[in-house]
């Protein structure tokens, strides 16, 4: 019986310490380890439009206030638009601005159409006048995430 209790205690605390190893991050989408994020400035050109998955860390600037179906993050000197694979998961609609995040997936350079930009502006609660000022497509760095960690 003592052996059972001792074994159970070791197992319990091992699991507990493993679950806390991601420094209080809340997970959305597919689970992944937070270790081994890339040095964004040094490596981004190697990964742009490749099929290789990568992990990057940044600060959340905003998220879709309608559904939580996208977020913008600041990584080094870039703003990255993060969308979620197959709309399979969402992040909180508010309260995450300024928090650290680690995202896992694929990075690319995209051209967002005027219609897409207007849709994102509408989601973000912009006025009709602001939306009507969007008349040109925009080249942006996009990230299709299959998993997201947000610091609690």
JSON list of C-alpha atoms in Angstrom, two decimals:
[
{"chain": "A", "resi": 1, "resn": "UNK", "atom": "CA", "xyz": [0.00, 0.00, 0.00]},
{"chain": "A", "resi": 2, "resn": "UNK", "atom": "CA", "xyz": [2.84, 2.41, 0.86]},
{"chain": "A", "resi": 3, "resn": "UNK", "atom": "CA", "xyz": [4.47, 1.57, -2.46]},
{"chain": "A", "resi": 4, "resn": "UNK", "atom": "CA", "xyz": [1.21, 2.35, -4.27]},
{"chain": "A", "resi": 5, "resn": "UNK", "atom": "CA", "xyz": [0.84, 5.72, -2.51]},
{"chain": "A", "resi": 6, "resn": "UNK", "atom": "CA", "xyz": [4.48, 6.58, -3.16]},
{"chain": "A", "resi": 7, "resn": "UNK", "atom": "CA", "xyz": [4.20, 5.59, -6.85]},
{"chain": "A", "resi": 8, "resn": "UNK", "atom": "CA", "xyz": [0.95, 7.51, -7.23]},
{"chain": "A", "resi": 9, "resn": "UNK", "atom": "CA", "xyz": [2.47, 10.61, -5.59]},
{"chain": "A", "resi": 10, "resn": "UNK", "atom": "CA", "xyz": [5.49, 10.52, -7.90]},
{"chain": "A", "resi": 11, "resn": "UNK", "atom": "CA", "xyz": [3.25, 10.14, -10.95]},
{"chain": "A", "resi": 12, "resn": "UNK", "atom": "CA", "xyz": [0.91, 12.92, -9.79]},
{"chain": "A", "resi": 13, "resn": "UNK", "atom": "CA", "xyz": [3.70, 15.43, -9.17]},
{"chain": "A", "resi": 14, "resn": "UNK", "atom": "CA", "xyz": [5.43, 14.50, -12.43]},
{"chain": "A", "resi": 15, "resn": "UNK", "atom": "CA", "xyz": [2.24, 15.23, -14.35]},
{"chain": "A", "resi": 16, "resn": "UNK", "atom": "CA", "xyz": [1.66, 18.41, -12.37]},
{"chain": "A", "resi": 17, "resn": "UNK", "atom": "CA", "xyz": [5.17, 19.71, -13.02]},
{"chain": "A", "resi": 18, "resn": "UNK", "atom": "CA", "xyz": [4.89, 18.79, -16.73]},
{"chain": "A", "resi": 19, "resn": "UNK", "atom": "CA", "xyz": [1.62, 20.68, -17.08]},
{"chain": "A", "resi": 20, "resn": "UNK", "atom": "CA", "xyz": [3.20, 23.73, -15.47]},
{"chain": "A", "resi": 21, "resn": "UNK", "atom": "CA", "xyz": [6.32, 23.57, -17.62]},
{"chain": "A", "resi": 22, "resn": "UNK", "atom": "CA", "xyz": [4.77, 25.93, -20.17]},
{"chain": "A", "resi": 23, "resn": "UNK", "atom": "CA", "xyz": [4.83, 28.73, -17.58]},
{"chain": "A", "resi": 24, "resn": "UNK", "atom": "CA", "xyz": [1.08, 29.15, -17.25]},
{"chain": "A", "resi": 25, "resn": "UNK", "atom": "CA", "xyz": [0.16, 29.27, -20.93]},
{"chain": "A", "resi": 26, "resn": "UNK", "atom": "CA", "xyz": [-3.39, 28.44, -21.98]},
{"chain": "A", "resi": 27, "resn": "UNK", "atom": "CA", "xyz": [-3.58, 26.26, -25.07]},
{"chain": "A", "resi": 28, "resn": "UNK", "atom": "CA", "xyz": [-5.89, 26.60, -28.08]},
{"chain": "A", "resi": 29, "resn": "UNK", "atom": "CA", "xyz": [-5.98, 24.21, -31.03]},
{"chain": "A", "resi": 30, "resn": "UNK", "atom": "CA", "xyz": [-3.41, 21.43, -31.30]},
{"chain": "A", "resi": 31, "resn": "UNK", "atom": "CA", "xyz": [-1.12, 20.91, -28.32]},
{"chain": "A", "resi": 32, "resn": "UNK", "atom": "CA", "xyz": [2.59, 21.59, -28.81]},
{"chain": "A", "resi": 33, "resn": "UNK", "atom": "CA", "xyz": [5.68, 22.21, -26.71]},
{"chain": "A", "resi": 34, "resn": "UNK", "atom": "CA", "xyz": [6.58, 25.84, -26.16]},
{"chain": "A", "resi": 35, "resn": "UNK", "atom": "CA", "xyz": [10.31, 25.19, -26.49]},
{"chain": "A", "resi": 36, "resn": "UNK", "atom": "CA", "xyz": [12.39, 25.83, -29.58]},
{"chain": "A", "resi": 37, "resn": "UNK", "atom": "CA", "xyz": [10.83, 28.98, -30.94]},
{"chain": "A", "resi": 38, "resn": "UNK", "atom": "CA", "xyz": [12.85, 30.40, -33.81]},
{"chain": "A", "resi": 39, "resn": "UNK", "atom": "CA", "xyz": [14.86, 33.60, -33.83]},
{"chain": "A", "resi": 40, "resn": "UNK", "atom": "CA", "xyz": [12.35, 35.42, -36.01]},
{"chain": "A", "resi": 41, "resn": "UNK", "atom": "CA", "xyz": [14.62, 38.06, -37.56]},
{"chain": "A", "resi": 42, "resn": "UNK", "atom": "CA", "xyz": [17.32, 35.53, -38.45]},
{"chain": "A", "resi": 43, "resn": "UNK", "atom": "CA", "xyz": [15.06, 32.74, -39.68]},
{"chain": "A", "resi": 44, "resn": "UNK", "atom": "CA", "xyz": [11.85, 34.22, -41.12]},
{"chain": "A", "resi": 45, "resn": "UNK", "atom": "CA", "xyz": [13.11, 34.40, -44.72]},
{"chain": "A", "resi": 46, "resn": "UNK", "atom": "CA", "xyz": [13.99, 30.68, -44.59]},
{"chain": "A", "resi": 47, "resn": "UNK", "atom": "CA", "xyz": [10.44, 29.79, -43.56]},
{"chain": "A", "resi": 48, "resn": "UNK", "atom": "CA", "xyz": [8.32, 32.22, -45.61]},
{"chain": "A", "resi": 49, "resn": "UNK", "atom": "CA", "xyz": [6.02, 30.26, -47.91]},
{"chain": "A", "resi": 50, "resn": "UNK", "atom": "CA", "xyz": [7.65, 26.94, -47.00]},
{"chain": "A", "resi": 51, "resn": "UNK", "atom": "CA", "xyz": [5.75, 23.91, -45.82]},
{"chain": "A", "resi": 52, "resn": "UNK", "atom": "CA", "xyz": [7.89, 23.65, -42.68]},
{"chain": "A", "resi": 53, "resn": "UNK", "atom": "CA", "xyz": [6.15, 24.30, -39.40]},
{"chain": "A", "resi": 54, "resn": "UNK", "atom": "CA", "xyz": [7.69, 26.74, -36.98]},
{"chain": "A", "resi": 55, "resn": "UNK", "atom": "CA", "xyz": [7.03, 28.31, -33.61]},
{"chain": "A", "resi": 56, "resn": "UNK", "atom": "CA", "xyz": [7.29, 32.03, -33.04]},
{"chain": "A", "resi": 57, "resn": "UNK", "atom": "CA", "xyz": [6.71, 34.14, -29.97]},
{"chain": "A", "resi": 58, "resn": "UNK", "atom": "CA", "xyz": [5.22, 37.61, -29.88]},
{"chain": "A", "resi": 59, "resn": "UNK", "atom": "CA", "xyz": [2.88, 40.04, -28.17]},
{"chain": "A", "resi": 60, "resn": "UNK", "atom": "CA", "xyz": [-0.83, 40.08, -28.98]},
{"chain": "A", "resi": 61, "resn": "UNK", "atom": "CA", "xyz": [-1.98, 43.39, -30.43]},
{"chain": "A", "resi": 62, "resn": "UNK", "atom": "CA", "xyz": [-5.63, 42.51, -31.03]},
{"chain": "A", "resi": 63, "resn": "UNK", "atom": "CA", "xyz": [-8.06, 39.69, -31.76]},
{"chain": "A", "resi": 64, "resn": "UNK", "atom": "CA", "xyz": [-11.32, 39.44, -33.67]},
{"chain": "A", "resi": 65, "resn": "UNK", "atom": "CA", "xyz": [-13.96, 40.91, -31.35]},
{"chain": "A", "resi": 66, "resn": "UNK", "atom": "CA", "xyz": [-16.74, 39.07, -33.19]},
{"chain": "A", "resi": 67, "resn": "UNK", "atom": "CA", "xyz": [-15.59, 35.42, -32.88]},
{"chain": "A", "resi": 68, "resn": "UNK", "atom": "CA", "xyz": [-11.91, 35.33, -31.95]},
{"chain": "A", "resi": 69, "resn": "UNK", "atom": "CA", "xyz": [-11.17, 33.90, -35.41]},
{"chain": "A", "resi": 70, "resn": "UNK", "atom": "CA", "xyz": [-7.94, 35.89, -35.95]},
{"chain": "A", "resi": 71, "resn": "UNK", "atom": "CA", "xyz": [-5.41, 37.90, -34.02]},
{"chain": "A", "resi": 72, "resn": "UNK", "atom": "CA", "xyz": [-2.61, 40.31, -34.83]},
{"chain": "A", "resi": 73, "resn": "UNK", "atom": "CA", "xyz": [0.68, 39.91, -33.03]},
{"chain": "A", "resi": 74, "resn": "UNK", "atom": "CA", "xyz": [3.86, 41.93, -32.89]},
{"chain": "A", "resi": 75, "resn": "UNK", "atom": "CA", "xyz": [7.00, 39.89, -33.59]},
{"chain": "A", "resi": 76, "resn": "UNK", "atom": "CA", "xyz": [10.25, 41.84, -33.60]},
{"chain": "A", "resi": 77, "resn": "UNK", "atom": "CA", "xyz": [9.51, 44.70, -36.07]},
{"chain": "A", "resi": 78, "resn": "UNK", "atom": "CA", "xyz": [6.64, 43.00, -37.92]},
{"chain": "A", "resi": 79, "resn": "UNK", "atom": "CA", "xyz": [2.91, 42.76, -37.39]},
{"chain": "A", "resi": 80, "resn": "UNK", "atom": "CA", "xyz": [1.73, 39.24, -38.20]},
{"chain": "A", "resi": 81, "resn": "UNK", "atom": "CA", "xyz": [-1.89, 38.35, -38.98]},
{"chain": "A", "resi": 82, "resn": "UNK", "atom": "CA", "xyz": [-2.66, 34.98, -37.38]},
{"chain": "A", "resi": 83, "resn": "UNK", "atom": "CA", "xyz": [-5.56, 32.87, -38.60]},
{"chain": "A", "resi": 84, "resn": "UNK", "atom": "CA", "xyz": [-6.50, 29.45, -37.32]},
{"chain": "A", "resi": 85, "resn": "UNK", "atom": "CA", "xyz": [-6.32, 26.28, -39.38]},
{"chain": "A", "resi": 86, "resn": "UNK", "atom": "CA", "xyz": [-9.71, 25.26, -40.81]},
{"chain": "A", "resi": 87, "resn": "UNK", "atom": "CA", "xyz": [-11.39, 27.63, -38.32]},
{"chain": "A", "resi": 88, "resn": "UNK", "atom": "CA", "xyz": [-10.96, 24.68, -35.96]},
{"chain": "A", "resi": 89, "resn": "UNK", "atom": "CA", "xyz": [-10.51, 26.83, -32.87]},
{"chain": "A", "resi": 90, "resn": "UNK", "atom": "CA", "xyz": [-10.77, 30.41, -31.69]},
{"chain": "A", "resi": 91, "resn": "UNK", "atom": "CA", "xyz": [-9.02, 32.60, -29.13]},
{"chain": "A", "resi": 92, "resn": "UNK", "atom": "CA", "xyz": [-10.71, 34.94, -26.64]},
{"chain": "A", "resi": 93, "resn": "UNK", "atom": "CA", "xyz": [-12.40, 37.94, -28.25]},
{"chain": "A", "resi": 94, "resn": "UNK", "atom": "CA", "xyz": [-11.00, 40.40, -25.74]},
{"chain": "A", "resi": 95, "resn": "UNK", "atom": "CA", "xyz": [-8.71, 40.66, -22.75]},
{"chain": "A", "resi": 96, "resn": "UNK", "atom": "CA", "xyz": [-5.66, 39.15, -24.45]},
{"chain": "A", "resi": 97, "resn": "UNK", "atom": "CA", "xyz": [-4.10, 42.34, -25.82]},
{"chain": "A", "resi": 98, "resn": "UNK", "atom": "CA", "xyz": [-0.57, 42.80, -24.52]},
{"chain": "A", "resi": 99, "resn": "UNK", "atom": "CA", "xyz": [-0.18, 39.15, -23.52]},
{"chain": "A", "resi": 100, "resn": "UNK", "atom": "CA", "xyz": [2.68, 36.96, -24.75]},
{"chain": "A", "resi": 101, "resn": "UNK", "atom": "CA", "xyz": [1.82, 34.22, -27.20]},
{"chain": "A", "resi": 102, "resn": "UNK", "atom": "CA", "xyz": [3.58, 31.33, -28.91]},
{"chain": "A", "resi": 103, "resn": "UNK", "atom": "CA", "xyz": [2.09, 30.16, -32.19]},
{"chain": "A", "resi": 104, "resn": "UNK", "atom": "CA", "xyz": [2.78, 26.96, -34.10]},
{"chain": "A", "resi": 105, "resn": "UNK", "atom": "CA", "xyz": [2.15, 26.56, -37.83]},
{"chain": "A", "resi": 106, "resn": "UNK", "atom": "CA", "xyz": [3.16, 28.04, -41.19]},
{"chain": "A", "resi": 107, "resn": "UNK", "atom": "CA", "xyz": [4.17, 31.58, -42.12]},
{"chain": "A", "resi": 108, "resn": "UNK", "atom": "CA", "xyz": [3.66, 33.19, -45.52]},
{"chain": "A", "resi": 109, "resn": "UNK", "atom": "CA", "xyz": [3.47, 36.48, -47.36]},
{"chain": "A", "resi": 110, "resn": "UNK", "atom": "CA", "xyz": [-0.10, 37.11, -48.51]},
{"chain": "A", "resi": 111, "resn": "UNK", "atom": "CA", "xyz": [-1.91, 39.75, -50.47]},
{"chain": "A", "resi": 112, "resn": "UNK", "atom": "CA", "xyz": [-5.13, 40.58, -48.67]},
{"chain": "A", "resi": 113, "resn": "UNK", "atom": "CA", "xyz": [-7.87, 41.76, -51.01]},
{"chain": "A", "resi": 114, "resn": "UNK", "atom": "CA", "xyz": [-9.87, 44.93, -50.40]},
{"chain": "A", "resi": 115, "resn": "UNK", "atom": "CA", "xyz": [-12.87, 42.74, -49.50]},
{"chain": "A", "resi": 116, "resn": "UNK", "atom": "CA", "xyz": [-10.82, 40.80, -46.92]},
{"chain": "A", "resi": 117, "resn": "UNK", "atom": "CA", "xyz": [-9.40, 43.98, -45.41]},
{"chain": "A", "resi": 118, "resn": "UNK", "atom": "CA", "xyz": [-12.86, 45.52, -45.21]},
{"chain": "A", "resi": 119, "resn": "UNK", "atom": "CA", "xyz": [-14.16, 42.35, -43.56]},
{"chain": "A", "resi": 120, "resn": "UNK", "atom": "CA", "xyz": [-11.39, 42.43, -40.94]},
{"chain": "A", "resi": 121, "resn": "UNK", "atom": "CA", "xyz": [-12.06, 46.15, -40.35]},
{"chain": "A", "resi": 122, "resn": "UNK", "atom": "CA", "xyz": [-15.76, 45.42, -39.89]},
{"chain": "A", "resi": 123, "resn": "UNK", "atom": "CA", "xyz": [-14.93, 42.59, -37.45]},
{"chain": "A", "resi": 124, "resn": "UNK", "atom": "CA", "xyz": [-12.71, 45.02, -35.54]},
{"chain": "A", "resi": 125, "resn": "UNK", "atom": "CA", "xyz": [-15.61, 47.45, -35.13]},
{"chain": "A", "resi": 126, "resn": "UNK", "atom": "CA", "xyz": [-14.33, 50.17, -37.49]},
{"chain": "A", "resi": 127, "resn": "UNK", "atom": "CA", "xyz": [-16.80, 52.80, -38.68]},
{"chain": "A", "resi": 128, "resn": "UNK", "atom": "CA", "xyz": [-18.32, 52.70, -42.18]},
{"chain": "A", "resi": 129, "resn": "UNK", "atom": "CA", "xyz": [-16.22, 55.76, -43.07]},
{"chain": "A", "resi": 130, "resn": "UNK", "atom": "CA", "xyz": [-13.01, 53.98, -42.03]},
{"chain": "A", "resi": 131, "resn": "UNK", "atom": "CA", "xyz": [-14.01, 50.85, -43.93]},
{"chain": "A", "resi": 132, "resn": "UNK", "atom": "CA", "xyz": [-14.80, 52.87, -47.07]},
{"chain": "A", "resi": 133, "resn": "UNK", "atom": "CA", "xyz": [-11.27, 54.31, -46.99]},
{"chain": "A", "resi": 134, "resn": "UNK", "atom": "CA", "xyz": [-9.86, 50.81, -47.65]},
{"chain": "A", "resi": 135, "resn": "UNK", "atom": "CA", "xyz": [-9.38, 50.82, -51.43]},
{"chain": "A", "resi": 136, "resn": "UNK", "atom": "CA", "xyz": [-6.10, 48.98, -52.02]},
{"chain": "A", "resi": 137, "resn": "UNK", "atom": "CA", "xyz": [-5.02, 45.39, -51.36]},
{"chain": "A", "resi": 138, "resn": "UNK", "atom": "CA", "xyz": [-2.30, 44.96, -48.74]},
{"chain": "A", "resi": 139, "resn": "UNK", "atom": "CA", "xyz": [0.74, 42.71, -48.66]},
{"chain": "A", "resi": 140, "resn": "UNK", "atom": "CA", "xyz": [1.07, 41.22, -45.19]},
{"chain": "A", "resi": 141, "resn": "UNK", "atom": "CA", "xyz": [2.88, 38.52, -43.26]},
{"chain": "A", "resi": 142, "resn": "UNK", "atom": "CA", "xyz": [0.33, 35.86, -42.37]},
{"chain": "A", "resi": 143, "resn": "UNK", "atom": "CA", "xyz": [0.52, 32.85, -40.12]},
{"chain": "A", "resi": 144, "resn": "UNK", "atom": "CA", "xyz": [-1.79, 29.84, -40.32]},
{"chain": "A", "resi": 145, "resn": "UNK", "atom": "CA", "xyz": [-1.69, 28.44, -36.80]},
{"chain": "A", "resi": 146, "resn": "UNK", "atom": "CA", "xyz": [-2.67, 24.93, -35.83]},
{"chain": "A", "resi": 147, "resn": "UNK", "atom": "CA", "xyz": [-1.92, 25.68, -32.18]},
{"chain": "A", "resi": 148, "resn": "UNK", "atom": "CA", "xyz": [-1.65, 28.76, -29.97]},
{"chain": "A", "resi": 149, "resn": "UNK", "atom": "CA", "xyz": [-0.37, 29.27, -26.43]},
{"chain": "A", "resi": 150, "resn": "UNK", "atom": "CA", "xyz": [-1.37, 32.46, -24.59]},
{"chain": "A", "resi": 151, "resn": "UNK", "atom": "CA", "xyz": [0.32, 33.49, -21.34]},
{"chain": "A", "resi": 152, "resn": "UNK", "atom": "CA", "xyz": [-2.24, 33.69, -18.53]}
]
